[in-house]
Amino acid sequence: MKNLSVFLCVVSFCMISHVYGNLRISNELKFRKKLSVSCYSKDNRMKTEIIEPGARYEKYFNTNMFGTTRFMCTLRQGPNYRHTQSFTAFKQVSPSDRGALWDWRARENGIYLKVWAGQHEQGGAYMHKAFDWIY
């Protein structure tokens, strides 16, 4: 009975201290180009969204209790959306990783990132270029 009580306390604590993630992708492309965004994880596939110039795509989601949540995204832009890049857009590295906002910006010369909070936090660092477009 004592083991059951301990187990229930641990499970309750895990549920109370559940972590949330946030993924933001902004369209900062020039020449009024639209941005196609398609994201998925092991358990979820989000529908493809077309992001207008100056707009952003933002998703909040629950992370898993094992600390292994990952979201992959594919961005496409340009004529017939032929310029593309696929990458890990959110990554939780351990159960103690408290989640974060992964802020991505699609620009003409590449894709930029800044992580706010969590174990990947970049502190006072500015946006940095993470990927080039594949032509």
PDB file of N, CA, C and O in Angstrom, residues 13-93:
ATOM      1  N   PHE A  13       2.518  14.530  -9.177  1.00  0.00           N
ATOM      2  CA  PHE A  13       3.510  15.607  -9.315  1.00  0.00           C
ATOM      3  C   PHE A  13       3.882  15.811 -10.781  1.00  0.00           C
ATOM      4  O   PHE A  13       3.982  16.947 -11.255  1.00  0.00           O
ATOM      5  N   CYS A  14       4.070  14.724 -11.499  1.00  0.00           N
ATOM      6  CA  CYS A  14       4.416  14.829 -12.927  1.00  0.00           C
ATOM      7  C   CYS A  14       3.304  15.517 -13.707  1.00  0.00           C
ATOM      8  O   CYS A  14       3.566  16.310 -14.608  1.00  0.00           O
ATOM      9  N   MET A  15       2.069  15.228 -13.383  1.00  0.00           N
ATOM     10  CA  MET A  15       0.956  15.839 -14.094  1.00  0.00           C
ATOM     11  C   MET A  15       0.801  17.311 -13.736  1.00  0.00           C
ATOM     12  O   MET A  15       0.488  18.128 -14.591  1.00  0.00           O
ATOM     13  N   ILE A  16       1.042  17.666 -12.481  1.00  0.00           N
ATOM     14  CA  ILE A  16       0.920  19.054 -12.047  1.00  0.00           C
ATOM     15  C   ILE A  16       2.024  19.908 -12.657  1.00  0.00           C
ATOM     16  O   ILE A  16       1.803  21.031 -13.075  1.00  0.00           O
ATOM     17  N   SER A  17       3.225  19.372 -12.729  1.00  0.00           N
ATOM     18  CA  SER A  17       4.358  20.152 -13.215  1.00  0.00           C
ATOM     19  C   SER A  17       4.576  19.947 -14.712  1.00  0.00           C
ATOM     20  O   SER A  17       5.688  20.010 -15.194  1.00  0.00           O
ATOM     21  N   HIS A  18       3.498  19.713 -15.448  1.00  0.00           N
ATOM     22  CA  HIS A  18       3.611  19.460 -16.875  1.00  0.00           C
ATOM     23  C   HIS A  18       4.163  20.685 -17.594  1.00  0.00           C
ATOM     24  O   HIS A  18       3.890  21.813 -17.228  1.00  0.00           O
ATOM     25  N   VAL A  19       4.912  20.445 -18.645  1.00  0.00           N
ATOM     26  CA  VAL A  19       5.612  21.496 -19.362  1.00  0.00           C
ATOM     27  C   VAL A  19       4.944  21.746 -20.709  1.00  0.00           C
ATOM     28  O   VAL A  19       4.459  20.823 -21.348  1.00  0.00           O
ATOM     29  N   TYR A  20       4.964  22.994 -21.136  1.00  0.00           N
ATOM     30  CA  TYR A  20       4.403  23.373 -22.420  1.00  0.00           C
ATOM     31  C   TYR A  20       5.506  23.919 -23.311  1.00  0.00           C
ATOM     32  O   TYR A  20       6.459  24.518 -22.846  1.00  0.00           O
ATOM     33  N   GLY A  21       5.353  23.704 -24.591  1.00  0.00           N
ATOM     34  CA  GLY A  21       6.285  24.243 -25.565  1.00  0.00           C
ATOM     35  C   GLY A  21       5.580  25.248 -26.448  1.00  0.00           C
ATOM     36  O   GLY A  21       4.352  25.281 -26.528  1.00  0.00           O
ATOM     37  N   ASN A  22       6.374  26.074 -27.113  1.00  0.00           N
ATOM     38  CA  ASN A  22       5.827  27.103 -27.983  1.00  0.00           C
ATOM     39  C   ASN A  22       6.727  27.221 -29.198  1.00  0.00           C
ATOM     40  O   ASN A  22       7.944  27.351 -29.067  1.00  0.00           O
ATOM     41  N   LEU A  23       6.134  27.173 -30.350  1.00  0.00           N
ATOM     42  CA  LEU A  23       6.846  27.249 -31.616  1.00  0.00           C
ATOM     43  C   LEU A  23       6.280  28.428 -32.397  1.00  0.00           C
ATOM     44  O   LEU A  23       5.071  28.514 -32.599  1.00  0.00           O
ATOM     45  N   ARG A  24       7.162  29.360 -32.804  1.00  0.00           N
ATOM     46  CA  ARG A  24       6.731  30.526 -33.574  1.00  0.00           C
ATOM     47  C   ARG A  24       7.595  30.621 -34.832  1.00  0.00           C
ATOM     48  O   ARG A  24       8.815  30.562 -34.757  1.00  0.00           O
ATOM     49  N   ILE A  25       6.929  30.772 -35.982  1.00  0.00           N
ATOM     50  CA  ILE A  25       7.630  30.947 -37.248  1.00  0.00           C
ATOM     51  C   ILE A  25       7.060  32.186 -37.920  1.00  0.00           C
ATOM     52  O   ILE A  25       5.865  32.235 -38.221  1.00  0.00           O
ATOM     53  N   SER A  26       7.909  33.194 -38.129  1.00  0.00           N
ATOM     54  CA  SER A  26       7.486  34.462 -38.721  1.00  0.00           C
ATOM     55  C   SER A  26       7.950  34.566 -40.160  1.00  0.00           C
ATOM     56  O   SER A  26       9.065  34.167 -40.497  1.00  0.00           O
ATOM     57  N   ASN A  27       7.095  35.143 -40.998  1.00  0.00           N
ATOM     58  CA  ASN A  27       7.428  35.367 -42.403  1.00  0.00           C
ATOM     59  C   ASN A  27       7.984  36.781 -42.546  1.00  0.00           C
ATOM     60  O   ASN A  27       7.243  37.752 -42.522  1.00  0.00           O
ATOM     61  N   GLU A  28       9.308  36.898 -42.700  1.00  0.00           N
ATOM     62  CA  GLU A  28       9.960  38.183 -42.923  1.00  0.00           C
ATOM     63  C   GLU A  28      10.562  38.247 -44.329  1.00  0.00           C
ATOM     64  O   GLU A  28      11.538  38.958 -44.571  1.00  0.00           O
ATOM     65  N   LEU A  29       9.969  37.497 -45.251  1.00  0.00           N
ATOM     66  CA  LEU A  29      10.442  37.491 -46.634  1.00  0.00           C
ATOM     67  C   LEU A  29      10.068  38.789 -47.335  1.00  0.00           C
ATOM     68  O   LEU A  29       9.029  39.397 -47.036  1.00  0.00           O
ATOM     69  N   LYS A  30      10.892  39.203 -48.282  1.00  0.00           N
ATOM     70  CA  LYS A  30      10.632  40.411 -49.062  1.00  0.00           C
ATOM     71  C   LYS A  30       9.763  40.081 -50.269  1.00  0.00           C
ATOM     72  O   LYS A  30       9.494  38.909 -50.557  1.00  0.00           O
ATOM     73  N   PHE A  31       9.361  41.129 -50.964  1.00  0.00           N
ATOM     74  CA  PHE A  31       8.641  41.020 -52.232  1.00  0.00           C
ATOM     75  C   PHE A  31       7.303  40.292 -52.093  1.00  0.00           C
ATOM     76  O   PHE A  31       6.878  39.589 -52.995  1.00  0.00           O
ATOM     77  N   ARG A  32       6.691  40.431 -50.934  1.00  0.00           N
ATOM     78  CA  ARG A  32       5.354  39.879 -50.663  1.00  0.00           C
ATOM     79  C   ARG A  32       5.264  38.373 -50.901  1.00  0.00           C
ATOM     80  O   ARG A  32       4.232  37.834 -51.314  1.00  0.00           O
ATOM     81  N   LYS A  33       6.345  37.659 -50.613  1.00  0.00           N
ATOM     82  CA  LYS A  33       6.351  36.200 -50.772  1.00  0.00           C
ATOM     83  C   LYS A  33       5.614  35.539 -49.613  1.00  0.00           C
ATOM     84  O   LYS A  33       5.786  35.919 -48.456  1.00  0.00           O
ATOM     85  N   LYS A  34       4.853  34.538 -49.944  1.00  0.00           N
ATOM     86  CA  LYS A  34       4.184  33.738 -48.924  1.00  0.00           C
ATOM     87  C   LYS A  34       5.111  32.612 -48.489  1.00  0.00           C
ATOM     88  O   LYS A  34       6.015  32.204 -49.225  1.00  0.00           O
ATOM     89  N   LEU A  35       4.881  32.101 -47.293  1.00  0.00           N
ATOM     90  CA  LEU A  35       5.701  31.045 -46.708  1.00  0.00           C
ATOM     91  C   LEU A  35       4.808  29.853 -46.377  1.00  0.00           C
ATOM     92  O   LEU A  35       3.789  30.005 -45.697  1.00  0.00           O
ATOM     93  N   SER A  36       5.176  28.681 -46.846  1.00  0.00           N
ATOM     94  CA  SER A  36       4.455  27.452 -46.525  1.00  0.00           C
ATOM     95  C   SER A  36       5.143  26.790 -45.332  1.00  0.00           C
ATOM     96  O   SER A  36       6.360  26.608 -45.339  1.00  0.00           O
ATOM     97  N   VAL A  37       4.359  26.432 -44.315  1.00  0.00           N
ATOM     98  CA  VAL A  37       4.890  25.820 -43.096  1.00  0.00           C
ATOM     99  C   VAL A  37       4.171  24.498 -42.854  1.00  0.00           C
ATOM    100  O   VAL A  37       2.939  24.453 -42.794  1.00  0.00           O
ATOM    101  N   SER A  38       4.958  23.430 -42.689  1.00  0.00           N
ATOM    102  CA  SER A  38       4.406  22.112 -42.388  1.00  0.00           C
ATOM    103  C   SER A  38       5.214  21.522 -41.237  1.00  0.00           C
ATOM    104  O   SER A  38       6.429  21.373 -41.350  1.00  0.00           O
ATOM    105  N   CYS A  39       4.565  21.203 -40.112  1.00  0.00           N
ATOM    106  CA  CYS A  39       5.266  20.697 -38.925  1.00  0.00           C
ATOM    107  C   CYS A  39       4.629  19.400 -38.426  1.00  0.00           C
ATOM    108  O   CYS A  39       3.432  19.182 -38.583  1.00  0.00           O
ATOM    109  N   TYR A  40       5.472  18.577 -37.785  1.00  0.00           N
ATOM    110  CA  TYR A  40       4.975  17.327 -37.214  1.00  0.00           C
ATOM    111  C   TYR A  40       5.890  16.891 -36.079  1.00  0.00           C
ATOM    112  O   TYR A  40       7.034  17.301 -35.977  1.00  0.00           O
ATOM    113  N   SER A  41       5.345  16.038 -35.217  1.00  0.00           N
ATOM    114  CA  SER A  41       6.120  15.371 -34.171  1.00  0.00           C
ATOM    115  C   SER A  41       5.831  13.878 -34.305  1.00  0.00           C
ATOM    116  O   SER A  41       5.137  13.453 -35.230  1.00  0.00           O
ATOM    117  N   LYS A  42       6.319  13.108 -33.360  1.00  0.00           N
ATOM    118  CA  LYS A  42       6.059  11.662 -33.393  1.00  0.00           C
ATOM    119  C   LYS A  42       4.560  11.380 -33.323  1.00  0.00           C
ATOM    120  O   LYS A  42       4.062  10.472 -33.978  1.00  0.00           O
ATOM    121  N   ASP A  43       3.841  12.182 -32.528  1.00  0.00           N
ATOM    122  CA  ASP A  43       2.423  11.925 -32.287  1.00  0.00           C
ATOM    123  C   ASP A  43       1.465  12.856 -33.018  1.00  0.00           C
ATOM    124  O   ASP A  43       0.275  12.578 -33.078  1.00  0.00           O
ATOM    125  N   ASN A  44       1.952  13.984 -33.523  1.00  0.00           N
ATOM    126  CA  ASN A  44       1.062  14.991 -34.112  1.00  0.00           C
ATOM    127  C   ASN A  44       1.563  15.452 -35.471  1.00  0.00           C
ATOM    128  O   ASN A  44       2.754  15.657 -35.658  1.00  0.00           O
ATOM    129  N   ARG A  45       0.625  15.652 -36.379  1.00  0.00           N
ATOM    130  CA  ARG A  45       0.936  16.286 -37.659  1.00  0.00           C
ATOM    131  C   ARG A  45       0.011  17.490 -37.777  1.00  0.00           C
ATOM    132  O   ARG A  45      -1.203  17.350 -37.746  1.00  0.00           O
ATOM    133  N   MET A  46       0.629  18.678 -37.876  1.00  0.00           N
ATOM    134  CA  MET A  46      -0.149  19.904 -38.006  1.00  0.00           C
ATOM    135  C   MET A  46      -0.399  20.165 -39.486  1.00  0.00           C
ATOM    136  O   MET A  46       0.466  19.892 -40.313  1.00  0.00           O
ATOM    137  N   LYS A  47      -1.565  20.689 -39.797  1.00  0.00           N
ATOM    138  CA  LYS A  47      -1.861  20.930 -41.212  1.00  0.00           C
ATOM    139  C   LYS A  47      -0.925  21.993 -41.772  1.00  0.00           C
ATOM    140  O   LYS A  47      -0.461  22.886 -41.057  1.00  0.00           O
ATOM    141  N   THR A  48      -0.648  21.889 -43.068  1.00  0.00           N
ATOM    142  CA  THR A  48       0.204  22.865 -43.737  1.00  0.00           C
ATOM    143  C   THR A  48      -0.491  24.215 -43.743  1.00  0.00           C
ATOM    144  O   THR A  48      -1.678  24.310 -44.041  1.00  0.00           O
ATOM    145  N   GLU A  49       0.253  25.240 -43.372  1.00  0.00           N
ATOM    146  CA  GLU A  49      -0.280  26.605 -43.317  1.00  0.00           C
ATOM    147  C   GLU A  49       0.495  27.471 -44.304  1.00  0.00           C
ATOM    148  O   GLU A  49       1.705  27.303 -44.478  1.00  0.00           O
ATOM    149  N   ILE A  50      -0.200  28.402 -44.940  1.00  0.00           N
ATOM    150  CA  ILE A  50       0.432  29.404 -45.789  1.00  0.00           C
ATOM    151  C   ILE A  50       0.437  30.704 -44.992  1.00  0.00           C
ATOM    152  O   ILE A  50      -0.621  31.211 -44.620  1.00  0.00           O
ATOM    153  N   ILE A  51       1.641  31.223 -44.740  1.00  0.00           N
ATOM    154  CA  ILE A  51       1.796  32.418 -43.918  1.00  0.00           C
ATOM    155  C   ILE A  51       2.013  33.627 -44.823  1.00  0.00           C
ATOM    156  O   ILE A  51       2.936  33.645 -45.649  1.00  0.00           O
ATOM    157  N   GLU A  52       1.181  34.621 -44.653  1.00  0.00           N
ATOM    158  CA  GLU A  52       1.275  35.856 -45.435  1.00  0.00           C
ATOM    159  C   GLU A  52       2.506  36.662 -45.006  1.00  0.00           C
ATOM    160  O   GLU A  52       2.993  36.502 -43.881  1.00  0.00           O
ATOM    161  N   PRO A  53       2.995  37.554 -45.859  1.00  0.00           N
ATOM    162  CA  PRO A  53       4.134  38.412 -45.487  1.00  0.00           C
ATOM    163  C   PRO A  53       3.820  39.222 -44.227  1.00  0.00           C
ATOM    164  O   PRO A  53       2.728  39.780 -44.094  1.00  0.00           O
ATOM    165  N   GLY A  54       4.752  39.224 -43.288  1.00  0.00           N
ATOM    166  CA  GLY A  54       4.583  39.962 -42.039  1.00  0.00           C
ATOM    167  C   GLY A  54       3.793  39.222 -40.968  1.00  0.00           C
ATOM    168  O   GLY A  54       3.718  39.664 -39.828  1.00  0.00           O
ATOM    169  N   ALA A  55       3.204  38.093 -41.313  1.00  0.00           N
ATOM    170  CA  ALA A  55       2.406  37.319 -40.346  1.00  0.00           C
ATOM    171  C   ALA A  55       3.272  36.242 -39.711  1.00  0.00           C
ATOM    172  O   ALA A  55       4.421  36.043 -40.080  1.00  0.00           O
ATOM    173  N   ARG A  56       2.691  35.527 -38.736  1.00  0.00           N
ATOM    174  CA  ARG A  56       3.443  34.444 -38.103  1.00  0.00           C
ATOM    175  C   ARG A  56       2.530  33.266 -37.786  1.00  0.00           C
ATOM    176  O   ARG A  56       1.321  33.403 -37.638  1.00  0.00           O
ATOM    177  N   TYR A  57       3.159  32.124 -37.673  1.00  0.00           N
ATOM    178  CA  TYR A  57       2.527  30.848 -37.333  1.00  0.00           C
ATOM    179  C   TYR A  57       2.961  30.554 -35.901  1.00  0.00           C
ATOM    180  O   TYR A  57       4.152  30.593 -35.601  1.00  0.00           O
ATOM    181  N   GLU A  58       2.008  30.305 -35.018  1.00  0.00           N
ATOM    182  CA  GLU A  58       2.371  30.053 -33.626  1.00  0.00           C
ATOM    183  C   GLU A  58       1.553  28.891 -33.091  1.00  0.00           C
ATOM    184  O   GLU A  58       0.338  28.857 -33.250  1.00  0.00           O
ATOM    185  N   LYS A  59       2.249  27.934 -32.469  1.00  0.00           N
ATOM    186  CA  LYS A  59       1.595  26.756 -31.895  1.00  0.00           C
ATOM    187  C   LYS A  59       2.099  26.542 -30.470  1.00  0.00           C
ATOM    188  O   LYS A  59       3.291  26.601 -30.202  1.00  0.00           O
ATOM    189  N   TYR A  60       1.151  26.290 -29.578  1.00  0.00           N
ATOM    190  CA  TYR A  60       1.461  25.885 -28.210  1.00  0.00           C
ATOM    191  C   TYR A  60       1.113  24.406 -28.109  1.00  0.00           C
ATOM    192  O   TYR A  60       0.126  23.962 -28.686  1.00  0.00           O
ATOM    193  N   PHE A  61       1.912  23.662 -27.380  1.00  0.00           N
ATOM    194  CA  PHE A  61       1.667  22.225 -27.291  1.00  0.00           C
ATOM    195  C   PHE A  61       2.198  21.693 -25.965  1.00  0.00           C
ATOM    196  O   PHE A  61       3.042  22.315 -25.317  1.00  0.00           O
ATOM    197  N   ASN A  62       1.692  20.536 -25.581  1.00  0.00           N
ATOM    198  CA  ASN A  62       2.179  19.853 -24.392  1.00  0.00           C
ATOM    199  C   ASN A  62       3.417  19.050 -24.756  1.00  0.00           C
ATOM    200  O   ASN A  62       3.469  18.429 -25.812  1.00  0.00           O
ATOM    201  N   THR A  63       4.391  19.057 -23.884  1.00  0.00           N
ATOM    202  CA  THR A  63       5.559  18.201 -24.068  1.00  0.00           C
ATOM    203  C   THR A  63       5.310  16.902 -23.320  1.00  0.00           C
ATOM    204  O   THR A  63       4.437  16.830 -22.458  1.00  0.00           O
ATOM    205  N   ASN A  64       6.066  15.871 -23.638  1.00  0.00           N
ATOM    206  CA  ASN A  64       5.852  14.609 -22.935  1.00  0.00           C
ATOM    207  C   ASN A  64       6.650  14.581 -21.628  1.00  0.00           C
ATOM    208  O   ASN A  64       7.595  15.340 -21.442  1.00  0.00           O
ATOM    209  N   MET A  65       6.261  13.708 -20.725  1.00  0.00           N
ATOM    210  CA  MET A  65       6.885  13.680 -19.394  1.00  0.00           C
ATOM    211  C   MET A  65       8.285  13.076 -19.405  1.00  0.00           C
ATOM    212  O   MET A  65       9.012  13.187 -18.440  1.00  0.00           O
ATOM    213  N   PHE A  66       8.692  12.474 -20.511  1.00  0.00           N
ATOM    214  CA  PHE A  66      10.025  11.880 -20.603  1.00  0.00           C
ATOM    215  C   PHE A  66      11.066  12.878 -21.097  1.00  0.00           C
ATOM    216  O   PHE A  66      12.251  12.589 -21.125  1.00  0.00           O
ATOM    217  N   GLY A  67      10.608  14.051 -21.529  1.00  0.00           N
ATOM    218  CA  GLY A  67      11.535  15.076 -21.984  1.00  0.00           C
ATOM    219  C   GLY A  67      12.117  14.804 -23.353  1.00  0.00           C
ATOM    220  O   GLY A  67      13.258  15.174 -23.622  1.00  0.00           O
ATOM    221  N   THR A  68      11.333  14.196 -24.238  1.00  0.00           N
ATOM    222  CA  THR A  68      11.852  13.850 -25.563  1.00  0.00           C
ATOM    223  C   THR A  68      11.037  14.455 -26.705  1.00  0.00           C
ATOM    224  O   THR A  68      11.130  14.000 -27.837  1.00  0.00           O
ATOM    225  N   THR A  69      10.257  15.487 -26.428  1.00  0.00           N
ATOM    226  CA  THR A  69       9.417  16.090 -27.458  1.00  0.00           C
ATOM    227  C   THR A  69      10.272  16.756 -28.540  1.00  0.00           C
ATOM    228  O   THR A  69      11.204  17.487 -28.235  1.00  0.00           O
ATOM    229  N   ARG A  70       9.938  16.469 -29.785  1.00  0.00           N
ATOM    230  CA  ARG A  70      10.613  17.066 -30.939  1.00  0.00           C
ATOM    231  C   ARG A  70       9.549  17.462 -31.963  1.00  0.00           C
ATOM    232  O   ARG A  70       8.591  16.726 -32.174  1.00  0.00           O
ATOM    233  N   PHE A  71       9.722  18.591 -32.593  1.00  0.00           N
ATOM    234  CA  PHE A  71       8.897  18.979 -33.724  1.00  0.00           C
ATOM    235  C   PHE A  71       9.809  19.270 -34.899  1.00  0.00           C
ATOM    236  O   PHE A  71      10.784  20.002 -34.770  1.00  0.00           O
ATOM    237  N   MET A  72       9.501  18.666 -36.022  1.00  0.00           N
ATOM    238  CA  MET A  72      10.209  18.908 -37.275  1.00  0.00           C
ATOM    239  C   MET A  72       9.326  19.801 -38.140  1.00  0.00           C
ATOM    240  O   MET A  72       8.102  19.649 -38.138  1.00  0.00           O
ATOM    241  N   CYS A  73       9.952  20.735 -38.851  1.00  0.00           N
ATOM    242  CA  CYS A  73       9.195  21.604 -39.749  1.00  0.00           C
ATOM    243  C   CYS A  73       9.882  21.680 -41.104  1.00  0.00           C
ATOM    244  O   CYS A  73      11.107  21.574 -41.200  1.00  0.00           O
ATOM    245  N   THR A  74       9.077  21.889 -42.113  1.00  0.00           N
ATOM    246  CA  THR A  74       9.566  22.163 -43.457  1.00  0.00           C
ATOM    247  C   THR A  74       8.993  23.509 -43.878  1.00  0.00           C
ATOM    248  O   THR A  74       7.774  23.712 -43.821  1.00  0.00           O
ATOM    249  N   LEU A  75       9.877  24.419 -44.271  1.00  0.00           N
ATOM    250  CA  LEU A  75       9.473  25.732 -44.778  1.00  0.00           C
ATOM    251  C   LEU A  75       9.739  25.752 -46.271  1.00  0.00           C
ATOM    252  O   LEU A  75      10.751  25.244 -46.741  1.00  0.00           O
ATOM    253  N   ARG A  76       8.807  26.371 -47.021  1.00  0.00           N
ATOM    254  CA  ARG A  76       8.960  26.498 -48.470  1.00  0.00           C
ATOM    255  C   ARG A  76       8.594  27.926 -48.872  1.00  0.00           C
ATOM    256  O   ARG A  76       7.647  28.498 -48.322  1.00  0.00           O
ATOM    257  N   GLN A  77       9.347  28.464 -49.836  1.00  0.00           N
ATOM    258  CA  GLN A  77       9.071  29.811 -50.329  1.00  0.00           C
ATOM    259  C   GLN A  77       9.575  29.949 -51.750  1.00  0.00           C
ATOM    260  O   GLN A  77      10.240  29.059 -52.256  1.00  0.00           O
ATOM    261  N   GLY A  78       9.248  31.063 -52.369  1.00  0.00           N
ATOM    262  CA  GLY A  78       9.712  31.327 -53.721  1.00  0.00           C
ATOM    263  C   GLY A  78       8.731  30.829 -54.768  1.00  0.00           C
ATOM    264  O   GLY A  78       7.645  30.346 -54.442  1.00  0.00           O
ATOM    265  N   PRO A  79       9.132  30.919 -56.048  1.00  0.00           N
ATOM    266  CA  PRO A  79       8.240  30.471 -57.131  1.00  0.00           C
ATOM    267  C   PRO A  79       7.880  28.994 -56.960  1.00  0.00           C
ATOM    268  O   PRO A  79       8.753  28.145 -56.819  1.00  0.00           O
ATOM    269  N   ASN A  80       6.590  28.720 -56.938  1.00  0.00           N
ATOM    270  CA  ASN A  80       6.088  27.346 -56.758  1.00  0.00           C
ATOM    271  C   ASN A  80       6.621  26.699 -55.471  1.00  0.00           C
ATOM    272  O   ASN A  80       6.722  25.484 -55.385  1.00  0.00           O
ATOM    273  N   TYR A  81       7.002  27.514 -54.511  1.00  0.00           N
ATOM    274  CA  TYR A  81       7.515  27.051 -53.207  1.00  0.00           C
ATOM    275  C   TYR A  81       8.685  26.076 -53.375  1.00  0.00           C
ATOM    276  O   TYR A  81       8.800  25.081 -52.683  1.00  0.00           O
ATOM    277  N   ARG A  82       9.582  26.371 -54.312  1.00  0.00           N
ATOM    278  CA  ARG A  82      10.678  25.437 -54.588  1.00  0.00           C
ATOM    279  C   ARG A  82      11.904  25.634 -53.700  1.00  0.00           C
ATOM    280  O   ARG A  82      12.769  24.769 -53.654  1.00  0.00           O
ATOM    281  N   HIS A  83      12.024  26.778 -53.013  1.00  0.00           N
ATOM    282  CA  HIS A  83      13.128  26.972 -52.067  1.00  0.00           C
ATOM    283  C   HIS A  83      12.659  26.413 -50.724  1.00  0.00           C
ATOM    284  O   HIS A  83      11.626  26.817 -50.206  1.00  0.00           O
ATOM    285  N   THR A  84      13.401  25.488 -50.170  1.00  0.00           N
ATOM    286  CA  THR A  84      12.905  24.731 -49.021  1.00  0.00           C
ATOM    287  C   THR A  84      13.986  24.514 -47.968  1.00  0.00           C
ATOM    288  O   THR A  84      15.176  24.654 -48.249  1.00  0.00           O
ATOM    289  N   GLN A  85      13.551  24.182 -46.771  1.00  0.00           N
ATOM    290  CA  GLN A  85      14.458  23.768 -45.700  1.00  0.00           C
ATOM    291  C   GLN A  85      13.640  22.974 -44.679  1.00  0.00           C
ATOM    292  O   GLN A  85      12.548  23.387 -44.303  1.00  0.00           O
ATOM    293  N   SER A  86      14.176  21.842 -44.250  1.00  0.00           N
ATOM    294  CA  SER A  86      13.562  21.015 -43.197  1.00  0.00           C
ATOM    295  C   SER A  86      14.518  20.969 -42.019  1.00  0.00           C
ATOM    296  O   SER A  86      15.727  20.848 -42.216  1.00  0.00           O
ATOM    297  N   PHE A  87      13.980  21.053 -40.804  1.00  0.00           N
ATOM    298  CA  PHE A  87      14.831  21.132 -39.617  1.00  0.00           C
ATOM    299  C   PHE A  87      14.042  20.783 -38.362  1.00  0.00           C
ATOM    300  O   PHE A  87      12.817  20.748 -38.384  1.00  0.00           O
ATOM    301  N   THR A  88      14.766  20.534 -37.270  1.00  0.00           N
ATOM    302  CA  THR A  88      14.142  20.332 -35.963  1.00  0.00           C
ATOM    303  C   THR A  88      13.788  21.707 -35.422  1.00  0.00           C
ATOM    304  O   THR A  88      14.668  22.504 -35.110  1.00  0.00           O
ATOM    305  N   ALA A  89      12.501  21.993 -35.306  1.00  0.00           N
ATOM    306  CA  ALA A  89      12.043  23.320 -34.915  1.00  0.00           C
ATOM    307  C   ALA A  89      11.850  23.471 -33.409  1.00  0.00           C
ATOM    308  O   ALA A  89      11.800  24.586 -32.898  1.00  0.00           O
ATOM    309  N   PHE A  90      11.725  22.359 -32.686  1.00  0.00           N
ATOM    310  CA  PHE A  90      11.610  22.384 -31.227  1.00  0.00           C
ATOM    311  C   PHE A  90      12.211  21.094 -30.709  1.00  0.00           C
ATOM    312  O   PHE A  90      11.959  20.030 -31.262  1.00  0.00           O
ATOM    313  N   LYS A  91      12.992  21.207 -29.626  1.00  0.00           N
ATOM    314  CA  LYS A  91      13.619  20.018 -29.057  1.00  0.00           C
ATOM    315  C   LYS A  91      13.674  20.155 -27.539  1.00  0.00           C
ATOM    316  O   LYS A  91      14.217  21.116 -27.017  1.00  0.00           O
ATOM    317  N   GLN A  92      13.093  19.197 -26.855  1.00  0.00           N
ATOM    318  CA  GLN A  92      13.180  19.099 -25.404  1.00  0.00           C
ATOM    319  C   GLN A  92      14.227  18.036 -25.113  1.00  0.00           C
ATOM    320  O   GLN A  92      14.168  16.941 -25.662  1.00  0.00           O
ATOM    321  N   VAL A  93      15.224  18.342 -24.285  1.00  0.00           N
ATOM    322  CA  VAL A  93      16.356  17.428 -24.136  1.00  0.00           C
ATOM    323  C   VAL A  93      16.290  16.517 -22.925  1.00  0.00           C
ATOM    324  O   VAL A  93      16.998  15.525 -22.867  1.00  0.00           O
TER     325      VAL A  93
END
